[in-house]
Coordinates of C-alpha atoms and ligand atoms in Angstrom, one line a residue:
M5 CA 132.0 -8.5 -29.0
S6 CA 130.5 -5.3 -29.4
E7 CA 126.4 -5.9 -28.9
I8 CA 125.3 -5.1 -25.9
S9 CA 124.4 -8.0 -23.6
I10 CA 122.4 -7.8 -20.1
L11 CA 124.1 -10.0 -16.9
V12 CA 121.9 -11.1 -14.6
L13 CA 123.5 -12.0 -10.6
D14 CA 120.8 -15.3 -10.2
E15 CA 121.9 -15.9 -6.8
G16 CA 120.0 -19.2 -5.6
T17 CA 119.6 -21.9 -3.1
T18 CA 122.9 -24.2 -3.8
S19 CA 123.9 -22.1 -6.2
T20 CA 125.1 -18.5 -7.6
R21 CA 125.4 -18.4 -10.6
A22 CA 125.8 -14.6 -13.9
M23 CA 124.5 -14.9 -16.8
L24 CA 124.5 -12.7 -20.2
F25 CA 121.5 -12.5 -22.0
G26 CA 121.3 -10.3 -25.8
L27 CA 118.0 -7.9 -26.5
D28 CA 116.8 -11.2 -28.1
G29 CA 117.4 -13.0 -24.8
A30 CA 119.4 -15.7 -26.4
P31 CA 121.9 -16.5 -23.8
R32 CA 125.3 -15.6 -24.4
G33 CA 126.8 -17.0 -21.3
V34 CA 127.3 -18.9 -17.6
A35 CA 129.6 -18.9 -14.6
Q36 CA 128.5 -20.7 -11.7
R37 CA 129.8 -21.5 -8.7
E38 CA 128.3 -23.8 -5.5
L39 CA 127.2 -22.4 -2.4
T40 CA 127.9 -23.9 1.1
Q41 CA 125.6 -25.3 3.1
H42 CA 125.9 -25.1 6.8
Y43 CA 122.7 -26.9 9.2
P44 CA 124.5 -25.9 12.4
R45 CA 121.1 -27.6 14.3
T46 CA 118.1 -29.8 13.5
G47 CA 116.2 -27.4 10.7
W48 CA 118.6 -24.8 10.7
V49 CA 120.0 -23.8 7.3
E50 CA 122.9 -20.7 7.3
H51 CA 124.7 -19.4 3.9
D52 CA 128.2 -17.2 4.6
A53 CA 127.1 -13.8 3.0
N54 CA 130.4 -13.4 2.3
E55 CA 130.4 -16.2 0.5
I56 CA 127.7 -14.9 -1.6
W57 CA 128.9 -12.0 -2.0
D58 CA 132.5 -13.7 -3.5
Q59 CA 130.4 -15.7 -5.2
T60 CA 128.7 -13.0 -7.2
L61 CA 131.7 -11.3 -7.5
T62 CA 133.9 -13.9 -9.4
C63 CA 131.0 -15.0 -11.9
A64 CA 129.7 -11.7 -12.9
K65 CA 133.0 -10.7 -13.1
A66 CA 133.8 -13.9 -15.7
M67 CA 131.2 -12.7 -17.5
I68 CA 132.3 -8.7 -17.4
E69 CA 136.0 -9.7 -19.3
H70 CA 133.3 -12.4 -21.6
V71 CA 132.0 -9.2 -23.0
G72 CA 135.0 -7.2 -23.0
G73 CA 134.5 -5.0 -20.1
P74 CA 132.0 -3.4 -18.7
E75 CA 131.1 -0.9 -21.3
N76 CA 129.3 -3.7 -22.8
I77 CA 126.6 -4.0 -20.3
A78 CA 123.3 -1.8 -20.6
A79 CA 122.5 -3.3 -17.7
I80 CA 122.4 -5.6 -14.9
G81 CA 119.0 -7.9 -13.5
I82 CA 118.8 -9.9 -10.0
T83 CA 117.1 -12.6 -9.0
N84 CA 117.8 -14.3 -5.5
Q85 CA 116.5 -17.2 -3.3
R86 CA 113.9 -15.2 -1.4
E87 CA 113.0 -14.8 2.3
T88 CA 116.6 -15.2 3.1
V89 CA 117.7 -12.6 5.5
V90 CA 121.1 -11.5 5.9
A91 CA 122.3 -8.8 8.6
W92 CA 125.0 -6.9 7.8
D93 CA 126.6 -3.8 9.2
K94 CA 125.8 -0.3 7.9
E95 CA 129.7 1.4 8.9
T96 CA 132.0 -2.0 8.1
G97 CA 129.8 -3.7 5.0
E98 CA 130.7 -6.3 7.0
P99 CA 127.9 -9.5 7.8
L100 CA 127.3 -9.2 11.4
T101 CA 126.7 -13.3 10.8
R102 CA 125.6 -16.1 8.5
A103 CA 122.4 -15.8 6.6
I104 CA 119.0 -17.5 8.2
V105 CA 117.8 -19.3 4.7
W106 CA 114.3 -19.8 3.2
Q107 CA 114.3 -23.4 4.9
D108 CA 115.4 -22.3 8.1
R109 CA 112.7 -23.5 10.9
R110 CA 114.0 -22.7 14.3
T111 CA 111.1 -19.3 14.3
A112 CA 108.3 -22.3 14.7
D113 CA 107.9 -21.4 18.7
F114 CA 108.0 -18.0 17.8
C115 CA 105.4 -18.6 14.9
A116 CA 103.0 -20.3 17.4
G117 CA 103.5 -17.7 20.2
L118 CA 102.0 -15.3 17.7
K119 CA 99.3 -17.8 16.1
A120 CA 98.4 -18.2 20.1
G121 CA 98.0 -14.6 21.0
G122 CA 95.1 -14.6 17.9
H123 CA 97.8 -12.1 15.5
E124 CA 97.4 -14.7 12.6
A125 CA 93.9 -12.9 10.6
A126 CA 95.4 -9.3 10.8
V127 CA 98.7 -10.7 9.8
R128 CA 97.7 -12.7 7.1
E129 CA 94.2 -9.6 6.3
K130 CA 97.8 -7.5 6.2
T131 CA 101.3 -9.1 4.1
G132 CA 98.4 -11.8 2.2
L133 CA 101.1 -14.8 4.0
L134 CA 100.4 -16.9 6.9
L135 CA 102.6 -17.3 9.9
D136 CA 105.3 -19.3 9.4
P137 CA 109.0 -19.3 9.6
Y138 CA 109.3 -19.8 6.2
F139 CA 109.2 -15.4 6.1
S140 CA 111.6 -13.3 7.1
G141 CA 110.2 -11.2 9.2
T142 CA 110.5 -14.2 12.0
K143 CA 114.1 -14.3 10.7
M144 CA 114.7 -10.8 11.8
R145 CA 113.4 -11.2 14.6
W146 CA 115.6 -14.0 15.5
L147 CA 119.4 -12.1 14.8
L148 CA 117.8 -9.5 16.9
D149 CA 117.0 -11.4 20.1
H150 CA 119.7 -14.3 20.0
V151 CA 122.8 -12.5 17.8
D152 CA 125.1 -9.1 19.9
A153 CA 126.3 -8.3 17.0
V154 CA 122.3 -7.3 15.7
K155 CA 122.0 -6.1 19.1
D156 CA 124.5 -4.1 19.7
A157 CA 124.5 -2.7 15.9
A158 CA 120.6 -2.4 16.4
T159 CA 121.8 0.3 19.7
R160 CA 124.2 2.2 17.5
G161 CA 122.0 2.8 14.6
T162 CA 124.3 0.5 12.0
L163 CA 121.6 -2.6 11.3
A164 CA 121.0 -3.1 7.8
L165 CA 119.0 -6.3 7.2
G166 CA 117.8 -7.3 4.5
T167 CA 117.2 -10.1 1.5
V168 CA 119.4 -10.8 -1.0
E169 CA 119.0 -9.1 -3.4
S170 CA 119.3 -6.1 -1.1
W171 CA 123.0 -7.2 0.3
L172 CA 123.9 -8.0 -3.2
V173 CA 122.6 -4.0 -4.3
W174 CA 124.1 -2.8 -1.3
K175 CA 127.8 -3.9 -1.6
L176 CA 127.6 -3.5 -5.9
S177 CA 126.7 0.1 -4.6
G178 CA 129.8 0.0 -3.1
G179 CA 127.5 1.7 0.2
K180 CA 125.6 4.3 -1.3
S181 CA 122.4 2.1 -2.2
F182 CA 120.1 0.4 0.4
I183 CA 117.7 -0.8 -1.6
T184 CA 114.8 -4.0 -2.1
D185 CA 112.7 -4.9 -4.6
A186 CA 108.7 -4.7 -3.2
A187 CA 108.6 -8.1 -4.9
N188 CA 110.9 -9.3 -2.1
A189 CA 110.0 -7.4 0.1
S190 CA 106.3 -8.8 0.3
R191 CA 107.6 -11.8 1.3
T192 CA 109.0 -10.6 4.5
L193 CA 105.8 -10.0 6.6
L194 CA 106.5 -6.2 7.6
L195 CA 105.1 -5.1 3.6
P196 CA 101.8 -4.6 3.4
L197 CA 100.1 -6.1 0.7
A198 CA 97.7 -3.1 -0.7
G199 CA 100.9 -0.3 -0.9
G200 CA 102.8 1.7 1.1
S201 CA 106.4 0.7 2.2
W202 CA 106.9 -1.2 5.4
D203 CA 103.8 -1.1 8.3
E204 CA 105.0 0.3 11.8
E205 CA 102.4 -1.9 13.2
L206 CA 104.2 -4.9 11.6
C207 CA 107.7 -3.5 12.5
E208 CA 106.5 -3.5 16.0
L209 CA 104.7 -6.5 16.1
F210 CA 108.5 -8.3 15.2
G211 CA 109.8 -6.2 16.6
V212 CA 112.2 -5.2 14.1
P213 CA 113.3 -1.3 13.6
L214 CA 112.1 0.4 10.6
S215 CA 115.8 1.7 11.0
A216 CA 117.4 -1.0 9.8
L217 CA 115.2 -1.9 6.1
G218 CA 115.9 -0.5 2.7
Q219 CA 113.9 1.6 1.2
V220 CA 111.5 -0.2 -1.4
V221 CA 111.3 -0.1 -5.1
D222 CA 110.1 -0.8 -7.8
N223 CA 111.0 -4.2 -9.6
Y224 CA 111.8 -2.0 -12.7
G225 CA 114.0 1.5 -13.8
P226 CA 116.5 3.3 -12.5
L227 CA 116.7 1.8 -9.1
A228 CA 120.9 1.5 -8.3
T229 CA 124.0 1.7 -10.5
T230 CA 127.5 -0.4 -9.7
E231 CA 130.4 2.0 -7.9
E232 CA 133.0 2.1 -10.2
T233 CA 135.9 0.1 -8.8
V234 CA 133.5 -3.3 -7.6
L235 CA 132.7 -4.3 -11.7
G236 CA 135.1 -1.2 -13.3
G237 CA 132.7 0.4 -14.7
E238 CA 128.9 2.0 -13.4
I239 CA 126.4 -0.1 -14.5
P240 CA 122.5 0.6 -14.0
I241 CA 121.0 -2.1 -12.2
T242 CA 118.0 -1.7 -13.7
G243 CA 115.9 -4.9 -12.6
M244 CA 115.6 -7.4 -9.6
A245 CA 112.8 -9.7 -7.9
G246 CA 112.9 -13.2 -5.8
D247 CA 112.7 -16.1 -7.8
Q248 CA 109.5 -17.5 -8.3
Q249 CA 108.3 -14.1 -9.9
A250 CA 111.1 -13.5 -11.9
A251 CA 110.8 -17.1 -13.6
S252 CA 106.7 -15.8 -14.1
V253 CA 108.1 -13.0 -15.9
G254 CA 110.8 -14.9 -17.6
Q255 CA 107.7 -17.2 -18.4
N256 CA 105.7 -13.9 -20.0
C257 CA 102.4 -14.2 -17.4
L258 CA 101.9 -11.4 -17.2
S259 CA 98.4 -10.7 -17.9
P260 CA 96.1 -11.4 -15.8
G261 CA 95.1 -15.6 -15.5
D262 CA 99.4 -15.9 -17.1
T263 CA 99.7 -18.9 -14.7
K264 CA 103.5 -20.2 -14.5
A265 CA 104.6 -23.5 -12.4
T266 CA 108.0 -24.5 -11.8
Y267 CA 108.6 -27.9 -10.7
G268 CA 112.5 -28.1 -9.1
T269 CA 113.2 -30.1 -5.3
G270 CA 109.7 -28.3 -4.2
A271 CA 106.8 -27.0 -6.9
F272 CA 105.7 -23.3 -7.0
V273 CA 102.9 -21.8 -8.6
L274 CA 102.3 -18.3 -9.1
T275 CA 98.8 -16.7 -11.3
N276 CA 98.8 -13.6 -11.9
M277 CA 96.3 -11.2 -10.4
G278 CA 97.0 -8.3 -12.4
E279 CA 96.1 -5.4 -10.0
A280 CA 93.0 -5.9 -7.7
L281 CA 94.5 -8.2 -4.2
P282 CA 94.2 -11.1 -4.6
R283 CA 91.6 -13.0 -2.3
L284 CA 92.7 -15.3 -0.2
H285 CA 90.2 -17.5 0.9
H286 CA 92.0 -21.1 0.2
R287 CA 95.5 -20.5 2.8
L288 CA 97.2 -20.1 -0.8
L289 CA 99.4 -16.4 -0.3
G290 CA 99.2 -12.6 -1.6
T291 CA 102.6 -11.5 -3.0
V292 CA 103.7 -8.5 -5.4
L293 CA 104.1 -10.3 -8.9
V294 CA 105.8 -7.0 -10.4
Q295 CA 105.8 -2.7 -9.4
A296 CA 106.9 -0.9 -11.7
G297 CA 106.1 2.8 -10.8
G298 CA 104.6 2.7 -7.4
Q299 CA 101.7 0.2 -8.9
R300 CA 101.7 -3.8 -8.1
T301 CA 100.5 -6.5 -9.6
Y302 CA 99.4 -9.4 -7.6
A303 CA 99.8 -13.2 -7.7
L304 CA 98.4 -15.5 -6.0
E305 CA 100.7 -18.6 -4.8
G306 CA 100.6 -21.8 -3.9
S307 CA 103.5 -24.0 -2.9
V308 CA 103.8 -27.8 -3.2
F309 CA 106.8 -29.0 -1.0
V310 CA 107.8 -32.1 -2.0
A311 CA 108.3 -32.6 -6.4
G312 CA 112.1 -33.2 -7.6
S313 CA 113.0 -34.2 -4.2
L314 CA 110.2 -37.3 -4.3
I315 CA 112.4 -38.8 -7.3
Q316 CA 115.4 -38.2 -5.1
Y317 CA 113.8 -40.5 -2.8
L318 CA 113.3 -42.9 -4.9
R319 CA 116.6 -43.5 -6.4
D320 CA 118.8 -42.5 -2.8
T321 CA 116.9 -43.6 -0.8
L322 CA 114.2 -46.4 -2.4
G323 CA 116.8 -47.6 -4.7
L324 CA 113.6 -47.8 -7.3
I325 CA 115.4 -45.7 -10.0
E326 CA 119.7 -45.3 -10.9
T327 CA 119.1 -41.4 -12.2
A328 CA 116.1 -38.7 -12.2
A329 CA 115.2 -39.9 -16.1
E330 CA 115.6 -43.4 -15.5
S331 CA 111.5 -42.8 -14.1
E332 CA 110.5 -41.7 -17.6
N333 CA 111.7 -44.6 -19.6
L334 CA 109.7 -46.4 -15.9
A335 CA 106.2 -44.6 -16.7
R336 CA 105.7 -45.4 -20.1
S337 CA 106.6 -49.2 -19.9
I338 CA 103.7 -49.7 -18.5
E339 CA 100.3 -48.9 -19.6
S340 CA 97.8 -47.9 -16.3
S341 CA 99.6 -47.7 -12.5
G342 CA 97.5 -50.1 -11.7
G343 CA 95.1 -48.1 -9.0
V344 CA 98.5 -47.9 -7.0
V345 CA 98.9 -44.1 -5.4
V346 CA 101.6 -41.9 -4.2
V347 CA 101.4 -39.6 -1.5
P348 CA 104.9 -37.6 -1.7
A349 CA 103.1 -35.8 2.1
L350 CA 106.9 -36.7 3.2
S351 CA 107.8 -33.5 4.9
G352 CA 103.9 -32.7 5.5
L353 CA 101.2 -31.9 2.4
G354 CA 101.6 -27.2 1.2
A355 CA 99.0 -26.1 -0.9
P356 CA 95.7 -26.9 -0.5
H357 CA 96.0 -28.4 2.2
W358 CA 98.0 -27.9 4.8
L359 CA 98.9 -30.8 6.7
P360 CA 102.3 -30.0 8.4
H361 CA 102.6 -33.5 10.3
A362 CA 100.6 -36.4 7.6
R363 CA 103.1 -38.6 6.6
G364 CA 103.2 -40.0 2.3
K365 CA 101.8 -43.4 2.2
I366 CA 102.3 -45.5 -1.0
A367 CA 98.6 -47.0 -1.6
G368 CA 96.9 -49.7 -3.4
L369 CA 99.9 -52.5 -3.4
G370 CA 99.0 -55.8 -4.4
F371 CA 101.1 -58.9 -6.0
D372 CA 101.8 -57.5 -9.1
T373 CA 103.1 -53.5 -8.3
G374 CA 106.4 -53.9 -9.8
K375 CA 108.6 -51.0 -9.1
A376 CA 107.2 -49.5 -12.3
H377 CA 103.8 -49.3 -11.2
I378 CA 105.4 -47.6 -8.2
V379 CA 107.4 -44.5 -9.7
R380 CA 105.1 -44.2 -12.1
A381 CA 102.4 -43.3 -9.3
A382 CA 104.8 -40.6 -8.3
L383 CA 105.1 -38.8 -11.0
E384 CA 101.1 -39.1 -11.2
S385 CA 101.6 -37.3 -7.5
M386 CA 102.5 -34.1 -9.5
A387 CA 100.2 -33.7 -11.7
H388 CA 97.1 -34.8 -8.9
Q389 CA 98.9 -31.7 -6.2
T390 CA 99.0 -29.2 -9.9
V391 CA 95.3 -30.5 -9.8
D392 CA 93.9 -30.0 -6.8
L393 CA 96.5 -26.4 -6.4
A394 CA 94.0 -25.9 -9.7
A395 CA 90.7 -26.2 -7.8
A396 CA 92.3 -24.4 -4.7
F397 CA 93.0 -21.2 -7.1
A398 CA 90.0 -21.4 -9.0
A399 CA 87.4 -21.1 -5.6
D400 CA 90.1 -18.2 -4.8
G401 CA 88.8 -16.6 -8.4
A402 CA 91.9 -17.1 -10.3
P403 CA 90.7 -20.1 -13.1
W404 CA 93.6 -21.3 -15.1
S405 CA 92.9 -21.8 -19.0
S406 CA 96.2 -22.8 -19.8
L407 CA 99.3 -23.8 -17.8
R408 CA 103.7 -23.2 -18.0
I409 CA 105.8 -25.0 -16.5
D410 CA 109.1 -25.3 -15.9
G411 CA 112.5 -26.1 -13.7
G412 CA 114.0 -29.0 -13.9
M413 CA 111.8 -31.8 -13.4
S414 CA 109.9 -30.2 -15.9
S415 CA 111.7 -32.0 -18.1
N416 CA 110.6 -35.0 -18.2
D417 CA 108.1 -35.3 -20.9
W418 CA 105.4 -38.2 -19.2
M419 CA 105.0 -36.2 -16.7
A420 CA 104.1 -32.6 -19.0
Q421 CA 101.8 -34.6 -20.8
D422 CA 100.3 -36.1 -17.9
I423 CA 100.2 -33.0 -15.8
A424 CA 97.5 -31.1 -19.1
D425 CA 96.0 -34.8 -19.5
L426 CA 94.9 -34.7 -15.6
L427 CA 94.5 -30.9 -15.6
G428 CA 93.0 -30.9 -18.9
L429 CA 94.6 -27.7 -20.1
T430 CA 97.2 -27.4 -22.7
V431 CA 100.7 -27.8 -20.8
T432 CA 103.4 -25.1 -22.4
R433 CA 107.0 -25.8 -21.6
P434 CA 109.4 -23.4 -22.9
D435 CA 112.4 -25.0 -24.7
F436 CA 114.7 -22.3 -22.6
V437 CA 114.0 -23.8 -18.9
E438 CA 115.9 -21.4 -16.9
T439 CA 112.8 -18.5 -17.0
T440 CA 114.1 -17.2 -13.5
A441 CA 117.2 -15.8 -14.8
L442 CA 115.5 -14.7 -18.2
G443 CA 113.1 -12.7 -16.0
A444 CA 115.5 -11.4 -14.5
A445 CA 117.1 -9.8 -18.3
M446 CA 113.3 -9.2 -18.9
L447 CA 112.9 -7.1 -15.8
A448 CA 116.5 -5.5 -16.4
A449 CA 115.8 -4.0 -20.0
A450 CA 112.5 -3.2 -18.9
G451 CA 114.7 -0.6 -16.4
A452 CA 116.8 0.6 -18.5
G453 CA 114.3 1.4 -21.4
L454 CA 116.5 -1.1 -23.8
Y455 CA 111.9 -1.8 -24.8
P456 CA 108.9 0.7 -24.2
D457 CA 107.7 -1.7 -21.1
L458 CA 107.7 -4.6 -19.6
K459 CA 105.3 -7.0 -21.7
Q460 CA 107.1 -6.0 -24.9
A461 CA 110.9 -6.7 -23.3
A462 CA 109.2 -10.1 -22.3
E463 CA 107.8 -10.7 -25.7
A464 CA 110.6 -9.4 -28.0
M465 CA 113.2 -12.2 -25.7
S466 CA 110.8 -15.0 -25.4
G467 CA 111.8 -18.6 -27.1
A468 CA 110.1 -21.5 -28.2
A469 CA 107.8 -24.0 -26.7
Q470 CA 106.2 -27.3 -26.9
D471 CA 102.5 -27.7 -26.3
F472 CA 101.5 -30.4 -24.7
L473 CA 98.1 -31.1 -25.3
P474 CA 95.1 -33.1 -23.2
A475 CA 94.4 -36.2 -23.9
M476 CA 92.8 -38.0 -21.7
D477 CA 89.7 -39.9 -21.0
E478 CA 87.4 -38.7 -18.8
A479 CA 86.5 -42.2 -16.8
T480 CA 89.8 -42.8 -16.7
R481 CA 90.8 -38.8 -15.3
A482 CA 88.0 -38.9 -13.4
E483 CA 88.5 -42.6 -11.6
R484 CA 92.9 -41.2 -11.2
I485 CA 91.4 -38.0 -9.5
A486 CA 88.9 -40.8 -7.0
N487 CA 92.1 -42.4 -6.1
W488 CA 94.1 -40.1 -4.9
A489 CA 91.2 -38.1 -3.0
A490 CA 90.5 -41.3 -1.7
A491 CA 94.4 -41.7 -0.5
V492 CA 94.4 -37.9 0.9
E493 CA 91.5 -37.7 2.8
K494 CA 92.6 -40.9 5.2
L495 CA 95.5 -39.3 4.8
A496 CA 93.6 -35.8 7.0
E497 CA 92.3 -39.0 9.4
Ligands
LIG30 P1 115.5 -26.5 -7.6 O1 116.7 -25.9 -8.9 O2 115.1 -26.5 -7.2 O3 117.4 -27.3 -7.1 P2 115.9 -28.3 -10.2 O4 115.0 -26.7 -10.8 O5 117.3 -28.4 -10.8 O6 115.8 -27.9 -9.2 O7 115.5 -29.7 -10.9 C1 115.9 -30.6 -10.3 C2 114.3 -31.3 -9.7 O8 114.5 -32.4 -10.6 C3 115.4 -33.0 -8.8 O9 115.1 -33.1 -7.5 C4 115.1 -34.0 -10.1 O10 115.1 -35.7 -9.2 C5 114.1 -33.3 -10.6 N1 114.4 -34.4 -12.2 C6 115.2 -34.1 -12.7 N2 115.2 -34.7 -13.5 C7 113.5 -35.3 -14.6 C8 113.6 -36.3 -14.2 N3 113.7 -36.2 -16.0 N4 112.3 -36.4 -14.4 C9 112.0 -36.2 -12.9 N5 112.3 -35.7 -11.9 C10 113.4 -35.1 -12.4

């Protein structure tokens, strides 16, 4: 194969992948490895950073062989699970302990302490985030407090702390580039959203030494180069972004107001806010979407904790369905859910409600309620959670005019139509739903100068999509929304 390709390294929570894309955005190959999940205690989730690296190398080499050598790779793009923290030694190149994964809750008490100390308002104002164990800075602090090897490396001045893309670039460049992209850095609690590099006051608050952090760089451009011996050639790394930001690029959400929702295990919604700092009155997050030439484009972000995992719960715990896809047939088999409402607060309720201790519920049961009603109501809860987010986004100055969806759960046509119906907006789903990897390929293509800018790269590399147009009558819609609101309101009591 002589045509040039873009190599994307997609380091997810459960697997590592390498994917090849043509300059038209068409996928040309994929290699994948499952990543081991370590759960040493309740609420703790860890990954082995060496396993991440070994898998990345294996998958990347397989794809390079597939195209006939590194000379046929024009550029590398990287996308990653966000917020996960790796600690390594800059001298030995070895991880100092296991990586703490984004889902890990071990820093809850530390966050509660900072909140009690009255720090949340200032941190939120500066970073756009909340004081929550989710974010990387709290995990960095934990490592410094609890792991001797990390403490010792900090004392010696050889400590490196970084999110996964930072670790991968460091390894790919043979230890020459210690960088992190602005979108990933904006999830640490250490980066001022308004611009510039690491904030000294925040680093002090979290007890993270500045010397342990990589240089904050753009999301695309000449970012780094692979060391010759690592992949058999010096390949430019020209695009990097966390998974949700990359998915936004992959969905071509590059103009203010453009919005995407990814329905996987949970659901993540991001709206492009342009170059103005987002207003944050409704407990949504402000984050960097893309930085280029030091100039930031922002996003407003809302996360729903339970999306596809509700369908897994219906399948694996309640046994109401045998496959996730069966939920669609059951929903279609009846005219309505008969007033049944499922509130999927199985691990609290996320944005915009933020009821961390809420428990889920199934309301409106009668003798005529069958499993189809419950399954349909479970799928309906996705549209309802999305509508609630839409209201919060609108109140924070980001009304949606349409919604682009992706993620494993978006393959459910019935759910896609229901979201369009309840939002009263067109919902668009690309035929190629691997938008995260595609977005990293777009960033890398723009960063390598293969297109004049990111917008042109995204346009040229986007594929066909299907539209779901709203068709529900207003009375049905109003009744559904009222039933949901009543069920959620009681939850808060
Ligand atoms: P993640 O990237 O978070 O691992 P995926 O994007 O692969 O998740 O999506 C998988 C989730 O989507 C699973 O929780 C599964 O239950 C759900 N899912 C997959 N197909 C369907 C379907 N047809 N209907 C409803 N849910 C589905």
